[in-house]
CSV table of C-alpha atoms and ligand atoms in Angstrom, one decimal:
chain,number,residue,atom,x,y,z
A,255,UNK,CA,107.3,89.3,128.7
A,256,UNK,CA,103.3,88.0,128.3
A,257,UNK,CA,102.4,84.7,129.3
A,258,UNK,CA,100.9,83.7,126.0
A,259,UNK,CA,103.5,85.5,124.4
A,260,UNK,CA,106.2,83.0,126.0
A,261,UNK,CA,104.2,80.5,125.0
A,262,UNK,CA,104.0,81.2,121.5
A,263,UNK,CA,107.6,81.2,120.9
A,264,UNK,CA,108.5,78.3,122.7
A,265,UNK,CA,105.4,76.4,121.0
A,266,UNK,CA,107.3,73.8,118.4
A,267,UNK,CA,106.6,75.4,115.0
A,268,UNK,CA,108.8,73.5,113.6
A,269,UNK,CA,106.5,70.5,113.5
A,270,UNK,CA,103.7,72.1,112.1
A,271,UNK,CA,103.5,72.8,108.1
A,272,UNK,CA,102.4,76.1,107.6
A,273,UNK,CA,98.9,76.8,106.5
A,274,UNK,CA,99.2,78.1,102.7
A,275,UNK,CA,95.4,79.3,102.9
A,276,UNK,CA,95.9,81.3,105.6
A,277,UNK,CA,99.0,82.6,104.6
A,278,UNK,CA,97.6,83.5,101.1
A,279,UNK,CA,94.4,85.2,103.3
A,280,UNK,CA,97.0,87.3,105.3
A,281,UNK,CA,98.8,88.7,102.9
A,282,UNK,CA,96.3,89.8,100.1
A,283,UNK,CA,94.3,92.1,103.5
A,284,UNK,CA,98.1,93.5,104.8
A,285,UNK,CA,100.3,93.2,102.3
A,286,UNK,CA,99.6,93.6,98.5
A,287,UNK,CA,98.4,97.0,99.0
A,288,UNK,CA,102.0,97.8,98.9
A,289,UNK,CA,103.2,94.8,97.6
A,290,UNK,CA,101.2,93.8,94.8
A,291,UNK,CA,98.7,90.4,94.3
A,292,UNK,CA,101.2,88.7,93.0
A,293,UNK,CA,104.0,90.5,95.3
A,294,UNK,CA,104.9,92.4,91.8
A,295,UNK,CA,105.5,95.5,94.5
A,296,UNK,CA,104.3,99.2,94.3
A,297,UNK,CA,104.7,101.2,96.8
A,298,UNK,CA,106.5,98.6,99.2
A,299,UNK,CA,109.3,96.8,96.9
A,300,UNK,CA,108.2,93.4,94.2
A,301,UNK,CA,108.6,90.3,96.9
A,302,UNK,CA,108.5,88.0,93.9
A,303,UNK,CA,112.6,87.2,93.7
A,304,UNK,CA,114.0,84.6,95.1
A,305,UNK,CA,116.7,86.3,97.9
A,306,UNK,CA,115.1,89.0,99.8
A,307,UNK,CA,117.6,91.8,100.6
A,308,UNK,CA,116.4,92.2,104.5
A,309,UNK,CA,115.4,88.8,104.7
A,310,UNK,CA,118.2,85.9,103.7
A,311,UNK,CA,116.7,83.0,106.3
A,312,UNK,CA,113.0,82.4,107.1
A,313,UNK,CA,113.9,83.3,110.5
A,314,UNK,CA,114.9,87.2,109.8
A,315,UNK,CA,112.0,87.3,107.4
A,316,UNK,CA,109.3,86.6,110.0
A,317,UNK,CA,111.3,89.2,112.2
A,318,UNK,CA,110.8,91.6,109.9
A,319,UNK,CA,107.5,90.9,108.8
A,320,UNK,CA,106.7,91.0,112.7
A,321,UNK,CA,108.6,94.6,113.7
A,322,UNK,CA,108.5,96.2,110.1
A,323,UNK,CA,111.3,98.6,108.7
A,324,UNK,CA,110.1,101.6,110.4
A,325,UNK,CA,111.4,104.7,108.5
A,326,UNK,CA,111.6,102.9,105.0
A,327,UNK,CA,107.6,103.1,105.3
A,328,UNK,CA,107.1,99.3,106.4
A,329,UNK,CA,104.7,99.0,109.0
A,330,UNK,CA,105.2,96.4,112.0
A,331,UNK,CA,101.9,93.5,112.8
A,332,UNK,CA,100.4,92.6,115.4
A,333,UNK,CA,100.5,89.0,114.0
A,334,UNK,CA,101.2,85.5,116.4
A,335,UNK,CA,103.9,83.5,115.3
A,336,UNK,CA,101.6,81.0,113.7
A,337,UNK,CA,100.1,83.8,111.3
A,338,UNK,CA,103.8,84.9,110.8
A,339,UNK,CA,105.1,81.3,109.7
A,340,UNK,CA,101.9,81.3,107.3
A,341,UNK,CA,102.5,84.2,105.8
A,342,UNK,CA,106.5,84.3,105.7
A,343,UNK,CA,106.0,80.8,103.8
A,344,UNK,CA,103.6,82.4,101.0
A,345,UNK,CA,106.3,85.6,100.7
A,346,UNK,CA,109.1,83.0,99.9
A,347,UNK,CA,106.2,81.1,97.6
A,348,UNK,CA,105.8,84.6,95.0
A,349,UNK,CA,109.3,84.2,94.8
A,350,UNK,CA,108.0,81.8,92.0
A,351,UNK,CA,107.0,84.5,90.0
A,352,UNK,CA,109.2,85.9,87.7
A,353,UNK,CA,109.3,90.0,88.0
A,354,UNK,CA,107.6,91.8,85.5
A,355,UNK,CA,109.6,93.3,82.4
A,356,UNK,CA,110.8,96.7,82.4
A,357,UNK,CA,110.3,98.6,79.6
A,358,UNK,CA,112.7,100.9,78.3
A,359,UNK,CA,116.9,101.1,78.2
A,360,UNK,CA,118.2,101.7,81.4
A,361,UNK,CA,121.7,102.3,80.0
A,362,UNK,CA,120.1,105.8,78.3
A,363,UNK,CA,117.9,106.5,81.0
A,364,UNK,CA,120.8,107.6,82.6
A,365,UNK,CA,121.4,110.6,80.6
A,366,UNK,CA,118.1,111.4,81.0
A,367,UNK,CA,118.4,111.3,84.6
A,368,UNK,CA,121.7,113.7,84.2
A,369,UNK,CA,120.3,115.8,81.5
A,370,UNK,CA,116.3,116.1,83.8
A,371,UNK,CA,118.1,118.1,86.3
A,372,UNK,CA,117.7,115.0,88.5
A,373,UNK,CA,120.8,114.8,90.5
A,374,UNK,CA,120.6,118.9,91.7
A,375,UNK,CA,117.9,117.2,94.1
A,376,UNK,CA,118.7,113.4,94.5
A,377,UNK,CA,121.8,111.4,95.4
A,378,UNK,CA,122.7,108.1,94.0
A,379,UNK,CA,125.3,106.5,94.6
A,380,UNK,CA,127.3,109.0,96.6
A,381,UNK,CA,126.5,111.7,94.0
A,382,UNK,CA,124.2,114.5,93.8
A,383,UNK,CA,121.9,117.0,96.2
A,384,UNK,CA,120.7,116.0,99.2
A,385,UNK,CA,117.6,117.5,99.3
A,386,UNK,CA,115.2,114.7,98.3
A,387,UNK,CA,115.3,111.4,99.5
A,388,UNK,CA,118.9,109.3,98.5
A,389,UNK,CA,118.3,107.1,95.2
A,390,UNK,CA,121.0,104.5,95.5
A,391,UNK,CA,119.0,101.4,95.3
A,392,UNK,CA,115.4,102.4,95.0
A,393,UNK,CA,114.8,100.1,92.3
A,394,UNK,CA,114.7,97.4,94.6
A,395,UNK,CA,112.5,98.9,97.7
A,396,UNK,CA,110.2,100.3,94.5
A,397,UNK,CA,108.4,98.8,91.5
A,398,UNK,CA,108.8,100.4,87.8
A,399,UNK,CA,105.3,101.4,88.4
A,400,UNK,CA,105.7,103.3,92.0
A,401,UNK,CA,108.5,104.8,90.3
A,402,UNK,CA,106.7,106.5,87.2
A,403,UNK,CA,104.1,108.0,89.6
A,404,UNK,CA,106.8,109.7,91.8
A,405,UNK,CA,108.4,111.2,88.9
A,406,UNK,CA,104.5,112.1,87.6
A,407,UNK,CA,103.4,112.5,90.1
A,408,UNK,CA,105.2,113.0,92.9
A,409,UNK,CA,102.9,114.6,95.1
A,410,UNK,CA,101.0,111.1,95.2
A,411,UNK,CA,102.8,109.0,97.7
A,412,UNK,CA,105.3,111.7,99.3
A,413,UNK,CA,108.1,108.7,101.4
A,414,UNK,CA,107.6,108.5,104.6
A,415,UNK,CA,109.8,110.4,106.6
A,416,UNK,CA,109.8,112.7,104.6
A,417,UNK,CA,108.4,116.1,106.1
A,418,UNK,CA,108.5,119.9,104.4
A,419,UNK,CA,108.6,122.5,106.6
A,420,UNK,CA,108.7,126.1,106.2
A,421,UNK,CA,110.3,127.8,108.7
A,422,UNK,CA,110.0,132.2,108.7
A,423,UNK,CA,111.1,132.7,105.4
A,424,UNK,CA,113.0,129.6,104.6
A,425,UNK,CA,111.1,126.6,102.9
A,426,UNK,CA,112.7,122.9,103.2
A,427,UNK,CA,113.3,119.6,104.0
A,428,UNK,CA,113.2,118.3,107.8
A,429,UNK,CA,116.6,117.0,108.4
A,430,UNK,CA,116.4,116.8,112.3
A,431,UNK,CA,113.8,118.3,115.0
A,432,UNK,CA,113.9,118.0,119.0
A,433,UNK,CA,111.5,120.3,121.3
A,434,UNK,CA,113.9,123.0,121.1
A,435,UNK,CA,115.2,123.4,117.4
A,436,UNK,CA,115.0,122.5,114.5
A,437,UNK,CA,117.4,121.7,111.2
A,438,UNK,CA,116.5,121.9,107.9
A,439,UNK,CA,117.6,121.4,103.7
A,440,UNK,CA,116.4,123.8,101.3
A,441,UNK,CA,116.4,122.7,97.8
A,442,UNK,CA,120.0,124.2,97.1
A,443,UNK,CA,121.7,121.9,99.9
A,444,UNK,CA,122.4,124.4,102.0
A,445,UNK,CA,121.5,123.3,105.9
A,446,UNK,CA,119.8,125.9,108.2
A,447,UNK,CA,119.5,125.3,112.1
A,448,UNK,CA,116.7,127.4,114.0
A,449,UNK,CA,116.1,127.8,117.8
A,450,UNK,CA,112.5,127.2,117.8
A,451,UNK,CA,112.0,130.1,119.9
A,452,UNK,CA,114.0,132.7,117.9
A,453,UNK,CA,111.0,132.0,115.0
A,454,UNK,CA,108.2,133.7,114.5
A,455,UNK,CA,106.4,131.0,112.0
A,456,UNK,CA,107.0,127.4,112.0
A,457,UNK,CA,104.6,125.4,109.6
A,458,UNK,CA,104.6,121.5,109.0
A,459,UNK,CA,103.5,120.3,105.5
A,460,UNK,CA,104.0,116.4,106.4
A,461,UNK,CA,103.0,114.6,102.9
A,462,UNK,CA,103.1,118.0,100.7
A,463,UNK,CA,105.7,117.1,98.4
A,464,UNK,CA,108.6,119.7,97.1
A,465,UNK,CA,109.7,117.7,94.1
A,466,UNK,CA,108.3,118.9,90.7
A,467,UNK,CA,106.4,117.2,88.4
A,468,UNK,CA,107.6,116.3,85.5
A,469,UNK,CA,104.1,115.3,83.6
A,470,UNK,CA,104.3,117.0,80.5
A,471,UNK,CA,108.5,117.6,80.1
A,472,UNK,CA,109.3,114.0,80.3
A,473,UNK,CA,107.8,111.1,77.9
A,474,UNK,CA,107.7,108.5,76.0
A,475,UNK,CA,110.8,106.6,75.4
A,476,UNK,CA,112.5,109.3,77.6
A,477,UNK,CA,109.9,108.3,80.2
A,478,UNK,CA,110.2,104.5,79.6
A,479,UNK,CA,114.3,104.7,79.9
A,480,UNK,CA,114.6,107.1,83.0
A,481,UNK,CA,112.3,105.0,84.6
A,482,UNK,CA,114.5,101.4,83.9
A,483,UNK,CA,117.4,102.8,84.8
A,484,UNK,CA,115.7,103.7,88.5
A,485,UNK,CA,114.5,100.5,88.7
A,486,UNK,CA,117.8,99.1,87.6
A,487,UNK,CA,119.2,100.6,90.7
A,488,UNK,CA,119.8,98.0,93.0
A,489,UNK,CA,121.8,98.1,96.3
A,490,UNK,CA,125.0,98.8,96.5
A,491,UNK,CA,126.9,95.0,97.8
B,98,HEC,C1,102.4,100.5,104.3
B,98,HEC,C2,103.0,99.9,103.0
B,98,HEC,C3,104.0,98.6,103.4
B,98,HEC,C4,102.7,97.0,103.6
B,98,HEC,C5,101.2,96.9,104.2
B,98,HEC,C6,103.4,96.1,104.3
B,98,HEC,N1,104.3,96.3,103.7
B,98,HEC,FE1,106.5,95.2,103.6
B,98,HEC,N2,107.6,96.7,102.8
B,98,HEC,C7,107.1,98.1,102.7
B,98,HEC,C8,108.2,99.0,102.1
B,98,HEC,C9,108.2,100.3,101.5
B,98,HEC,C10,109.4,98.0,102.3
B,98,HEC,C11,110.7,98.4,101.9
B,98,HEC,C12,111.7,99.5,102.5
B,98,HEC,C13,113.1,99.6,102.9
B,98,HEC,O1,113.9,99.0,102.3
B,98,HEC,O2,113.2,100.9,103.4
B,98,HEC,C14,109.0,96.9,102.6
B,98,HEC,C15,109.9,95.8,102.6
B,98,HEC,C16,109.1,94.3,102.8
B,98,HEC,C17,109.9,93.1,102.8
B,98,HEC,C18,111.7,93.9,102.9
B,98,HEC,C19,112.1,93.3,101.2
B,98,HEC,C20,113.4,92.6,100.7
B,98,HEC,O3,113.8,92.9,99.6
B,98,HEC,O4,114.1,92.9,101.4
B,98,HEC,C21,109.5,91.9,103.1
B,98,HEC,C22,109.8,90.6,103.2
B,98,HEC,C23,107.9,92.5,103.1
B,98,HEC,N3,108.0,94.0,103.1
B,98,HEC,C24,106.9,92.1,103.4
B,98,HEC,C25,105.6,92.7,104.1
B,98,HEC,C26,105.1,91.3,104.6
B,98,HEC,C27,104.6,90.0,104.3
B,98,HEC,C28,103.5,92.4,104.4
B,98,HEC,C29,102.2,92.4,104.9
B,98,HEC,C30,102.0,91.4,106.5
B,98,HEC,C31,104.0,93.6,104.5
B,98,HEC,N4,105.5,94.1,103.7
B,98,HEC,C32,103.4,95.3,104.4
B,98,HEC,C33,106.0,98.9,102.5
B,98,HEC,C34,104.7,97.9,103.1
B,99,HEC,C1,113.7,120.4,93.7
B,99,HEC,C2,114.7,119.3,93.9
B,99,HEC,C3,113.9,117.9,92.8
B,99,HEC,C4,114.5,117.6,91.9
B,99,HEC,C5,114.7,118.5,90.9
B,99,HEC,C6,114.0,115.9,91.6
B,99,HEC,N1,113.4,115.8,92.7
B,99,HEC,FE1,112.7,113.5,93.7
B,99,HEC,N2,112.1,114.3,95.6
B,99,HEC,C7,112.2,115.5,95.8
B,99,HEC,C8,111.8,114.9,96.8
B,99,HEC,C9,111.5,116.6,97.9
B,99,HEC,C10,111.6,114.3,96.9
B,99,HEC,C11,110.5,113.6,97.9
B,99,HEC,C12,109.4,113.6,98.7
B,99,HEC,C13,108.1,113.5,97.4
B,99,HEC,O1,108.1,112.2,97.1
B,99,HEC,O2,107.6,114.5,97.0
B,99,HEC,C14,111.3,113.2,95.6
B,99,HEC,C15,110.7,112.2,95.6
B,99,HEC,C16,111.4,111.2,94.9
B,99,HEC,C17,111.8,109.9,94.2
B,99,HEC,C18,110.5,108.9,95.3
B,99,HEC,C19,111.6,108.2,96.1
B,99,HEC,C20,111.0,107.5,97.2
B,99,HEC,O3,111.4,106.6,98.4
B,99,HEC,O4,109.9,106.6,97.0
B,99,HEC,C21,111.6,109.2,93.2
B,99,HEC,C22,111.7,108.2,92.6
B,99,HEC,C23,112.5,111.0,92.4
B,99,HEC,N3,112.3,111.4,93.3
B,99,HEC,C24,112.8,111.0,91.4
B,99,HEC,C25,113.3,111.6,91.0
B,99,HEC,C26,114.0,111.8,89.6
B,99,HEC,C27,114.2,110.5,88.1
B,99,HEC,C28,114.0,113.4,88.9
B,99,HEC,C29,114.5,114.1,87.7
B,99,HEC,C30,113.6,113.6,86.6
B,99,HEC,C31,113.8,114.2,90.3
B,99,HEC,N4,113.3,113.2,91.2
B,99,HEC,C32,113.8,115.3,90.9
B,99,HEC,C33,113.0,117.0,95.1
B,99,HEC,C34,113.2,116.3,93.6
């Protein structure tokens, strides 16, 4: 361990009060872009809630901010322990704001979800296809505005970890890849496994979507209800 880090870790943090202004400044420069200015959420989940799924205690909150959630789209930071403590205190203070209300009727949204064929590509609570990302608990990872954008304009923000691959004539989502082989799931849910040496072409398009846009297909009340349904998907206990 580097000496400076050791010093910071052993310094009695509890002896000092968090610096609220510094926490707010770090939050607006490094976190608000994904979590919203008031923690209302966006690409990242709303932080304006009393209980955070991944951060039940202040220690776990600081650890999470330092390390991020790799794979979930949350980057780590290089903040020192004082800055971590300040920004964590700011995140806790956001819990005082109520979550923005979501228009629409979640119960009726389930019908829209099934009718529109979303389950062909997405799993929700263990049921459905596996081509797109699992939507179980999606309401606690993304806010309503982001969910609406995902449905109307999927190409705008492809979730971290999703990579579209063309291997010879097969197009699909990357499931696994190493130096020698690649596994791909096509839109029908079928898994394909290839030795790279046996392929004539292998093309990756990270950031490219394989989800159709529903702009024009879903609108008005149906769209509101669908978004309310997705936003109501909290993590399974
Ligand atoms: C590039 C976008 C992005 C940035 C920047 C970002 N986050 Fe996140 N954050 C996310 C995403 C996405 C998740 C959800 C990941 C998951 O659930 O797997 C998340 C999750 C979290 C969680 C867990 C929420 C819960 O309910 O448990 C906390 C707390 C958090 N972020 C705080 C922060 C703080 C503080 C900063 C700034 C230092 C920050 N984030 C910067 C995208 C971001
Ligand atoms: C042909 C397959 C397919 C269908 C049908 C489909 N999706 Fe998707 N969806 C995907 C793929 C692939 C992704 C990941 C790439 C992306 O976001 O563009 C995705 C991403 C998403 C995301 C973003 C998830 C995240 O973690 O941010 C949401 C939300 C979503 N879909 C909802 C829906 C809803 C609601 C429907 C039905 C109205 C639907 N999808 C229909 C394939 C599909």
